[in-house]
């Protein structure tokens, strides 16, 4: 997942295309507009109008991947007529997943992406409402096969958690039930975030690897 305004479109497009060639067409690209003013200052990128910059950079990268020669004139970025390679293996380009929350994110995903990438779950009800809003946005744009790729932060314990637990926390059976619920409300792909995994602060790496394997089985 990349904060797109931090990057140069032509350099990033070439890197992604190179990875796609080297991996025989396995690249999945996630991008967001960013939110941290401090990070923008550190990257030397204006914080204001970051959404418009993100949209334009997506347009430029898609042009770089799909046209030869390519020429692009935007508000923030300009490419004189050039031949730029390599081109990605996947056509027309690697799948793009848009991270973030809110209508601007949904509009960006419907316009440029293959799906939406939320991170974290405050509640199933809140996530379901956002998925429904995203689906309606995609339908209005004529996109009827959009994916929802959720990054979850599971915590698996030896015993069951109480009724006030957050989604994807608790016993293996509870996490299995939550995974099924996510599927029901429209999540198409689930990314388990390793840094959030753990049932014991003294657990070894082998313990954590075993837990990751357990989560894979739970999620099937």
PDB file of C-alpha atoms in Angstrom:
ATOM      1  CA  UNK A   1       0.000   0.000   0.000  1.00  0.00           C
ATOM      2  CA  UNK A   2       1.606   3.257  -1.183  1.00  0.00           C
ATOM      3  CA  UNK A   3       0.810   6.890  -0.446  1.00  0.00           C
ATOM      4  CA  UNK A   4       0.747   7.907  -4.078  1.00  0.00           C
ATOM      5  CA  UNK A   5       1.497  11.669  -3.792  1.00  0.00           C
ATOM      6  CA  UNK A   6       4.920  10.855  -2.277  1.00  0.00           C
ATOM      7  CA  UNK A   7       6.080   9.293  -5.559  1.00  0.00           C
ATOM      8  CA  UNK A   8       7.019  10.242  -9.106  1.00  0.00           C
ATOM      9  CA  UNK A   9       4.417   8.659 -11.440  1.00  0.00           C
ATOM     10  CA  UNK A  10       6.892   7.671 -14.157  1.00  0.00           C
ATOM     11  CA  UNK A  11       9.386   6.117 -11.738  1.00  0.00           C
ATOM     12  CA  UNK A  12       6.702   4.293  -9.778  1.00  0.00           C
ATOM     13  CA  UNK A  13       4.940   3.074 -12.924  1.00  0.00           C
ATOM     14  CA  UNK A  14       8.196   1.594 -14.220  1.00  0.00           C
ATOM     15  CA  UNK A  15       8.957  -0.088 -10.879  1.00  0.00           C
ATOM     16  CA  UNK A  16       5.487  -1.634 -10.691  1.00  0.00           C
ATOM     17  CA  UNK A  17       5.670  -2.780 -14.321  1.00  0.00           C
ATOM     18  CA  UNK A  18       9.110  -4.300 -13.715  1.00  0.00           C
ATOM     19  CA  UNK A  19       7.801  -6.205 -10.703  1.00  0.00           C
ATOM     20  CA  UNK A  20       4.865  -7.398 -12.783  1.00  0.00           C
ATOM     21  CA  UNK A  21       7.223  -8.709 -15.471  1.00  0.00           C
ATOM     22  CA  UNK A  22       9.549 -10.387 -12.956  1.00  0.00           C
ATOM     23  CA  UNK A  23       6.622 -12.006 -11.120  1.00  0.00           C
ATOM     24  CA  UNK A  24       4.900 -13.155 -14.339  1.00  0.00           C
ATOM     25  CA  UNK A  25       1.906 -10.926 -13.712  1.00  0.00           C
ATOM     26  CA  UNK A  26       1.318 -11.235  -9.974  1.00  0.00           C
ATOM     27  CA  UNK A  27       1.465  -7.604  -8.830  1.00  0.00           C
ATOM     28  CA  UNK A  28      -1.461  -6.132  -6.901  1.00  0.00           C
ATOM     29  CA  UNK A  29      -1.111  -2.399  -6.291  1.00  0.00           C
ATOM     30  CA  UNK A  30      -2.661  -0.566  -3.356  1.00  0.00           C
ATOM     31  CA  UNK A  31      -2.618   3.232  -3.180  1.00  0.00           C
ATOM     32  CA  UNK A  32      -4.020   5.973  -0.991  1.00  0.00           C
ATOM     33  CA  UNK A  33      -4.047   9.769  -0.902  1.00  0.00           C
ATOM     34  CA  UNK A  34      -2.449   9.940   2.556  1.00  0.00           C
ATOM     35  CA  UNK A  35      -3.517  11.681   5.753  1.00  0.00           C
ATOM     36  CA  UNK A  36      -0.426  12.615   7.807  1.00  0.00           C
ATOM     37  CA  UNK A  37       0.674  16.229   7.348  1.00  0.00           C
ATOM     38  CA  UNK A  38       3.998  15.432   9.060  1.00  0.00           C
ATOM     39  CA  UNK A  39       4.749  12.681   6.554  1.00  0.00           C
ATOM     40  CA  UNK A  40       3.930  14.977   3.632  1.00  0.00           C
ATOM     41  CA  UNK A  41       6.319  17.597   5.011  1.00  0.00           C
ATOM     42  CA  UNK A  42       9.038  14.957   5.429  1.00  0.00           C
ATOM     43  CA  UNK A  43       8.486  13.753   1.856  1.00  0.00           C
ATOM     44  CA  UNK A  44       8.615  17.303   0.480  1.00  0.00           C
ATOM     45  CA  UNK A  45       5.125  17.007  -0.972  1.00  0.00           C
ATOM     46  CA  UNK A  46       2.317  19.572  -0.526  1.00  0.00           C
ATOM     47  CA  UNK A  47      -0.379  18.333   1.855  1.00  0.00           C
ATOM     48  CA  UNK A  48      -3.082  20.480   0.255  1.00  0.00           C
ATOM     49  CA  UNK A  49      -4.947  19.014  -2.710  1.00  0.00           C
ATOM     50  CA  UNK A  50      -3.434  15.602  -2.099  1.00  0.00           C
ATOM     51  CA  UNK A  51      -6.603  13.948  -3.382  1.00  0.00           C
ATOM     52  CA  UNK A  52      -6.447  15.772  -6.716  1.00  0.00           C
ATOM     53  CA  UNK A  53      -2.744  14.956  -6.961  1.00  0.00           C
ATOM     54  CA  UNK A  54      -3.475  11.273  -6.253  1.00  0.00           C
ATOM     55  CA  UNK A  55      -6.137  11.166  -8.985  1.00  0.00           C
ATOM     56  CA  UNK A  56      -3.846  12.775 -11.528  1.00  0.00           C
ATOM     57  CA  UNK A  57      -0.948  10.460 -10.692  1.00  0.00           C
ATOM     58  CA  UNK A  58      -3.243   7.453 -11.174  1.00  0.00           C
ATOM     59  CA  UNK A  59      -4.265   8.793 -14.575  1.00  0.00           C
ATOM     60  CA  UNK A  60      -0.609   9.300 -15.526  1.00  0.00           C
ATOM     61  CA  UNK A  61       0.426   5.813 -14.413  1.00  0.00           C
ATOM     62  CA  UNK A  62      -2.403   4.170 -16.327  1.00  0.00           C
ATOM     63  CA  UNK A  63      -1.357   6.121 -19.421  1.00  0.00           C
ATOM     64  CA  UNK A  64       2.246   4.986 -18.914  1.00  0.00           C
ATOM     65  CA  UNK A  65       1.173   1.342 -18.657  1.00  0.00           C
ATOM     66  CA  UNK A  66      -1.250   1.313 -21.577  1.00  0.00           C
ATOM     67  CA  UNK A  67       0.128   3.656 -24.245  1.00  0.00           C
ATOM     68  CA  UNK A  68       3.295   3.710 -26.317  1.00  0.00           C
ATOM     69  CA  UNK A  69       4.317   6.400 -26.978  1.00  0.00           C
ATOM     70  CA  UNK A  70       2.741   8.217 -24.061  1.00  0.00           C
ATOM     71  CA  UNK A  71       2.078  11.934 -23.646  1.00  0.00           C
ATOM     72  CA  UNK A  72       0.471  13.432 -20.535  1.00  0.00           C
ATOM     73  CA  UNK A  73      -0.355  17.007 -19.562  1.00  0.00           C
ATOM     74  CA  UNK A  74      -1.811  17.529 -16.130  1.00  0.00           C
ATOM     75  CA  UNK A  75      -1.968  20.196 -13.464  1.00  0.00           C
ATOM     76  CA  UNK A  76       0.735  18.581 -11.337  1.00  0.00           C
ATOM     77  CA  UNK A  77       2.625  16.361 -13.752  1.00  0.00           C
ATOM     78  CA  UNK A  78       3.786  16.470 -17.356  1.00  0.00           C
ATOM     79  CA  UNK A  79       5.208  13.751 -19.612  1.00  0.00           C
ATOM     80  CA  UNK A  80       6.518  14.840 -23.023  1.00  0.00           C
ATOM     81  CA  UNK A  81       5.822  12.338 -25.767  1.00  0.00           C
ATOM     82  CA  UNK A  82       8.017   9.384 -24.857  1.00  0.00           C
ATOM     83  CA  UNK A  83       8.396   5.647 -25.158  1.00  0.00           C
ATOM     84  CA  UNK A  84       8.428   4.280 -21.626  1.00  0.00           C
ATOM     85  CA  UNK A  85       8.930   0.652 -20.618  1.00  0.00           C
ATOM     86  CA  UNK A  86       8.614  -1.987 -19.559  1.00  0.00           C
ATOM     87  CA  UNK A  87       4.881  -2.517 -19.917  1.00  0.00           C
ATOM     88  CA  UNK A  88       3.157  -4.730 -17.348  1.00  0.00           C
ATOM     89  CA  UNK A  89       2.245  -8.333 -18.123  1.00  0.00           C
ATOM     90  CA  UNK A  90      -1.292  -7.879 -16.793  1.00  0.00           C
ATOM     91  CA  UNK A  91      -3.598  -6.079 -19.195  1.00  0.00           C
ATOM     92  CA  UNK A  92      -4.572  -3.361 -19.266  1.00  0.00           C
ATOM     93  CA  UNK A  93      -2.511  -2.942 -16.069  1.00  0.00           C
ATOM     94  CA  UNK A  94      -2.024  -4.521 -12.613  1.00  0.00           C
ATOM     95  CA  UNK A  95      -5.129  -4.418 -10.399  1.00  0.00           C
ATOM     96  CA  UNK A  96      -5.396  -1.244  -8.337  1.00  0.00           C
ATOM     97  CA  UNK A  97      -6.957  -1.124  -4.862  1.00  0.00           C
ATOM     98  CA  UNK A  98      -7.781   2.221  -3.284  1.00  0.00           C
ATOM     99  CA  UNK A  99      -7.254   2.640   0.450  1.00  0.00           C
ATOM    100  CA  UNK A 100      -9.070   5.086   2.702  1.00  0.00           C
ATOM    101  CA  UNK A 101     -12.557   5.875   3.922  1.00  0.00           C
ATOM    102  CA  UNK A 102     -15.390   8.096   2.777  1.00  0.00           C
ATOM    103  CA  UNK A 103     -17.040   9.084  -0.471  1.00  0.00           C
ATOM    104  CA  UNK A 104     -13.875  10.531  -2.040  1.00  0.00           C
ATOM    105  CA  UNK A 105     -12.209   7.135  -1.637  1.00  0.00           C
ATOM    106  CA  UNK A 106     -15.207   5.304  -3.113  1.00  0.00           C
ATOM    107  CA  UNK A 107     -15.326   7.683  -6.082  1.00  0.00           C
ATOM    108  CA  UNK A 108     -11.593   7.193  -6.685  1.00  0.00           C
ATOM    109  CA  UNK A 109     -11.931   3.411  -6.512  1.00  0.00           C
ATOM    110  CA  UNK A 110     -14.883   3.381  -8.901  1.00  0.00           C
ATOM    111  CA  UNK A 111     -13.016   5.570 -11.369  1.00  0.00           C
ATOM    112  CA  UNK A 112      -9.544   4.050 -11.310  1.00  0.00           C
ATOM    113  CA  UNK A 113      -9.511   0.890  -9.232  1.00  0.00           C
ATOM    114  CA  UNK A 114     -10.489  -2.740  -9.065  1.00  0.00           C
ATOM    115  CA  UNK A 115     -11.595  -2.495  -5.468  1.00  0.00           C
ATOM    116  CA  UNK A 116     -11.580  -0.785  -2.095  1.00  0.00           C
ATOM    117  CA  UNK A 117      -9.052  -1.521   0.667  1.00  0.00           C
ATOM    118  CA  UNK A 118     -10.288  -0.604   4.162  1.00  0.00           C
ATOM    119  CA  UNK A 119      -8.108  -1.287   7.205  1.00  0.00           C
ATOM    120  CA  UNK A 120      -9.423  -2.335  10.600  1.00  0.00           C
ATOM    121  CA  UNK A 121     -12.947  -3.011  11.834  1.00  0.00           C
ATOM    122  CA  UNK A 122     -14.643  -0.909  14.493  1.00  0.00           C
ATOM    123  CA  UNK A 123     -17.853  -2.912  14.114  1.00  0.00           C
ATOM    124  CA  UNK A 124     -19.496  -5.164  11.563  1.00  0.00           C
ATOM    125  CA  UNK A 125     -22.392  -2.732  11.243  1.00  0.00           C
ATOM    126  CA  UNK A 126     -20.115   0.213  10.405  1.00  0.00           C
ATOM    127  CA  UNK A 127     -18.143  -1.827   7.866  1.00  0.00           C
ATOM    128  CA  UNK A 128     -21.304  -3.179   6.238  1.00  0.00           C
ATOM    129  CA  UNK A 129     -22.666   0.358   5.870  1.00  0.00           C
ATOM    130  CA  UNK A 130     -19.468   1.502   4.159  1.00  0.00           C
ATOM    131  CA  UNK A 131     -19.426  -1.550   1.876  1.00  0.00           C
ATOM    132  CA  UNK A 132     -23.020  -0.800   0.829  1.00  0.00           C
ATOM    133  CA  UNK A 133     -22.071   2.828   0.124  1.00  0.00           C
ATOM    134  CA  UNK A 134     -19.079   1.667  -1.911  1.00  0.00           C
ATOM    135  CA  UNK A 135     -21.194  -0.809  -3.891  1.00  0.00           C
ATOM    136  CA  UNK A 136     -23.754   1.893  -4.734  1.00  0.00           C
ATOM    137  CA  UNK A 137     -20.964   4.215  -5.884  1.00  0.00           C
ATOM    138  CA  UNK A 138     -19.509   1.471  -8.089  1.00  0.00           C
ATOM    139  CA  UNK A 139     -22.927   0.668  -9.565  1.00  0.00           C
ATOM    140  CA  UNK A 140     -23.503   4.319 -10.483  1.00  0.00           C
ATOM    141  CA  UNK A 141     -20.156   4.255 -12.290  1.00  0.00           C
ATOM    142  CA  UNK A 142     -21.081   1.084 -14.168  1.00  0.00           C
ATOM    143  CA  UNK A 143     -18.613  -1.059 -12.199  1.00  0.00           C
ATOM    144  CA  UNK A 144     -20.338  -4.244 -11.046  1.00  0.00           C
ATOM    145  CA  UNK A 145     -17.377  -6.487 -10.163  1.00  0.00           C
ATOM    146  CA  UNK A 146     -15.491  -4.458  -7.570  1.00  0.00           C
ATOM    147  CA  UNK A 147     -13.659  -6.158  -4.720  1.00  0.00           C
ATOM    148  CA  UNK A 148     -13.413  -5.323  -1.018  1.00  0.00           C
ATOM    149  CA  UNK A 149      -9.943  -6.208   0.276  1.00  0.00           C
ATOM    150  CA  UNK A 150      -9.970  -5.819   4.055  1.00  0.00           C
ATOM    151  CA  UNK A 151      -6.818  -5.544   6.132  1.00  0.00           C
ATOM    152  CA  UNK A 152      -7.739  -7.037   9.509  1.00  0.00           C
ATOM    153  CA  UNK A 153      -5.801  -7.062  12.772  1.00  0.00           C
ATOM    154  CA  UNK A 154      -6.679 -10.408  14.379  1.00  0.00           C
ATOM    155  CA  UNK A 155      -5.885 -11.331  17.944  1.00  0.00           C
ATOM    156  CA  UNK A 156      -6.356 -15.009  18.726  1.00  0.00           C
ATOM    157  CA  UNK A 157      -6.534 -16.140  22.353  1.00  0.00           C
ATOM    158  CA  UNK A 158      -6.650 -19.590  23.884  1.00  0.00           C
ATOM    159  CA  UNK A 159     -10.126 -19.045  25.296  1.00  0.00           C
ATOM    160  CA  UNK A 160     -13.212 -17.088  24.169  1.00  0.00           C
ATOM    161  CA  UNK A 161     -13.390 -13.326  24.623  1.00  0.00           C
ATOM    162  CA  UNK A 162     -16.364 -11.569  26.205  1.00  0.00           C
ATOM    163  CA  UNK A 163     -19.394 -10.122  24.459  1.00  0.00           C
ATOM    164  CA  UNK A 164     -17.789  -6.667  24.179  1.00  0.00           C
ATOM    165  CA  UNK A 165     -14.858  -7.951  22.100  1.00  0.00           C
ATOM    166  CA  UNK A 166     -13.912  -6.240  18.864  1.00  0.00           C
ATOM    167  CA  UNK A 167     -14.271  -8.126  15.549  1.00  0.00           C
ATOM    168  CA  UNK A 168     -11.523 -10.637  14.703  1.00  0.00           C
ATOM    169  CA  UNK A 169     -10.473 -11.059  18.331  1.00  0.00           C
ATOM    170  CA  UNK A 170     -11.145 -14.009  20.600  1.00  0.00           C
ATOM    171  CA  UNK A 171     -10.887 -17.764  20.394  1.00  0.00           C
ATOM    172  CA  UNK A 172     -10.264 -19.573  17.094  1.00  0.00           C
ATOM    173  CA  UNK A 173     -13.981 -20.361  16.867  1.00  0.00           C
ATOM    174  CA  UNK A 174     -14.905 -16.709  17.400  1.00  0.00           C
ATOM    175  CA  UNK A 175     -12.450 -15.549  14.745  1.00  0.00           C
ATOM    176  CA  UNK A 176     -13.818 -18.218  12.395  1.00  0.00           C
ATOM    177  CA  UNK A 177     -17.343 -16.893  12.962  1.00  0.00           C
ATOM    178  CA  UNK A 178     -16.154 -13.341  12.350  1.00  0.00           C
ATOM    179  CA  UNK A 179     -14.475 -14.381   9.097  1.00  0.00           C
ATOM    180  CA  UNK A 180     -17.749 -15.912   7.908  1.00  0.00           C
ATOM    181  CA  UNK A 181     -19.576 -12.707   8.866  1.00  0.00           C
ATOM    182  CA  UNK A 182     -17.113 -10.612   6.866  1.00  0.00           C
ATOM    183  CA  UNK A 183     -17.754 -12.810   3.842  1.00  0.00           C
ATOM    184  CA  UNK A 184     -21.513 -12.379   4.277  1.00  0.00           C
ATOM    185  CA  UNK A 185     -21.384  -8.576   4.351  1.00  0.00           C
ATOM    186  CA  UNK A 186     -19.281  -8.354   1.202  1.00  0.00           C
ATOM    187  CA  UNK A 187     -15.569  -8.704   1.997  1.00  0.00           C
ATOM    188  CA  UNK A 188     -14.004 -10.570  -0.931  1.00  0.00           C
ATOM    189  CA  UNK A 189     -10.389 -10.808   0.298  1.00  0.00           C
ATOM    190  CA  UNK A 190      -8.989 -10.788   3.817  1.00  0.00           C
ATOM    191  CA  UNK A 191      -5.441  -9.719   4.669  1.00  0.00           C
ATOM    192  CA  UNK A 192      -4.305 -10.783   8.132  1.00  0.00           C
ATOM    193  CA  UNK A 193      -1.843  -8.252   9.550  1.00  0.00           C
ATOM    194  CA  UNK A 194       1.018 -10.182  11.235  1.00  0.00           C
ATOM    195  CA  UNK A 195       2.145  -7.382  13.588  1.00  0.00           C
ATOM    196  CA  UNK A 196      -1.213  -7.508  15.382  1.00  0.00           C
ATOM    197  CA  UNK A 197      -1.199 -11.275  15.911  1.00  0.00           C
ATOM    198  CA  UNK A 198      -0.520 -12.761  19.265  1.00  0.00           C
ATOM    199  CA  UNK A 199      -1.933 -14.616  22.229  1.00  0.00           C
ATOM    200  CA  UNK A 200       1.048 -14.283  24.556  1.00  0.00           C
ATOM    201  CA  UNK A 201       3.550 -11.387  24.855  1.00  0.00           C
ATOM    202  CA  UNK A 202       6.305 -13.935  25.489  1.00  0.00           C
ATOM    203  CA  UNK A 203       5.459 -15.991  22.386  1.00  0.00           C
ATOM    204  CA  UNK A 204       8.367 -17.100  20.210  1.00  0.00           C
ATOM    205  CA  UNK A 205       8.662 -16.692  16.456  1.00  0.00           C
ATOM    206  CA  UNK A 206       7.690 -20.346  16.063  1.00  0.00           C
ATOM    207  CA  UNK A 207       4.573 -19.673  18.141  1.00  0.00           C
ATOM    208  CA  UNK A 208       3.683 -16.735  15.901  1.00  0.00           C
ATOM    209  CA  UNK A 209       4.226 -18.767  12.734  1.00  0.00           C
ATOM    210  CA  UNK A 210       1.986 -21.493  14.126  1.00  0.00           C
ATOM    211  CA  UNK A 211      -0.657 -18.868  14.851  1.00  0.00           C
ATOM    212  CA  UNK A 212      -0.421 -17.528  11.306  1.00  0.00           C
ATOM    213  CA  UNK A 213      -0.944 -21.045   9.944  1.00  0.00           C
ATOM    214  CA  UNK A 214      -3.914 -21.438  12.273  1.00  0.00           C
ATOM    215  CA  UNK A 215      -5.415 -18.182  11.001  1.00  0.00           C
ATOM    216  CA  UNK A 216      -5.062 -19.409   7.415  1.00  0.00           C
ATOM    217  CA  UNK A 217      -7.059 -22.510   8.317  1.00  0.00           C
ATOM    218  CA  UNK A 218      -9.631 -20.495  10.248  1.00  0.00           C
ATOM    219  CA  UNK A 219     -10.170 -18.191   7.282  1.00  0.00           C
ATOM    220  CA  UNK A 220     -10.881 -20.893   4.713  1.00  0.00           C
TER     221      UNK A 220
END
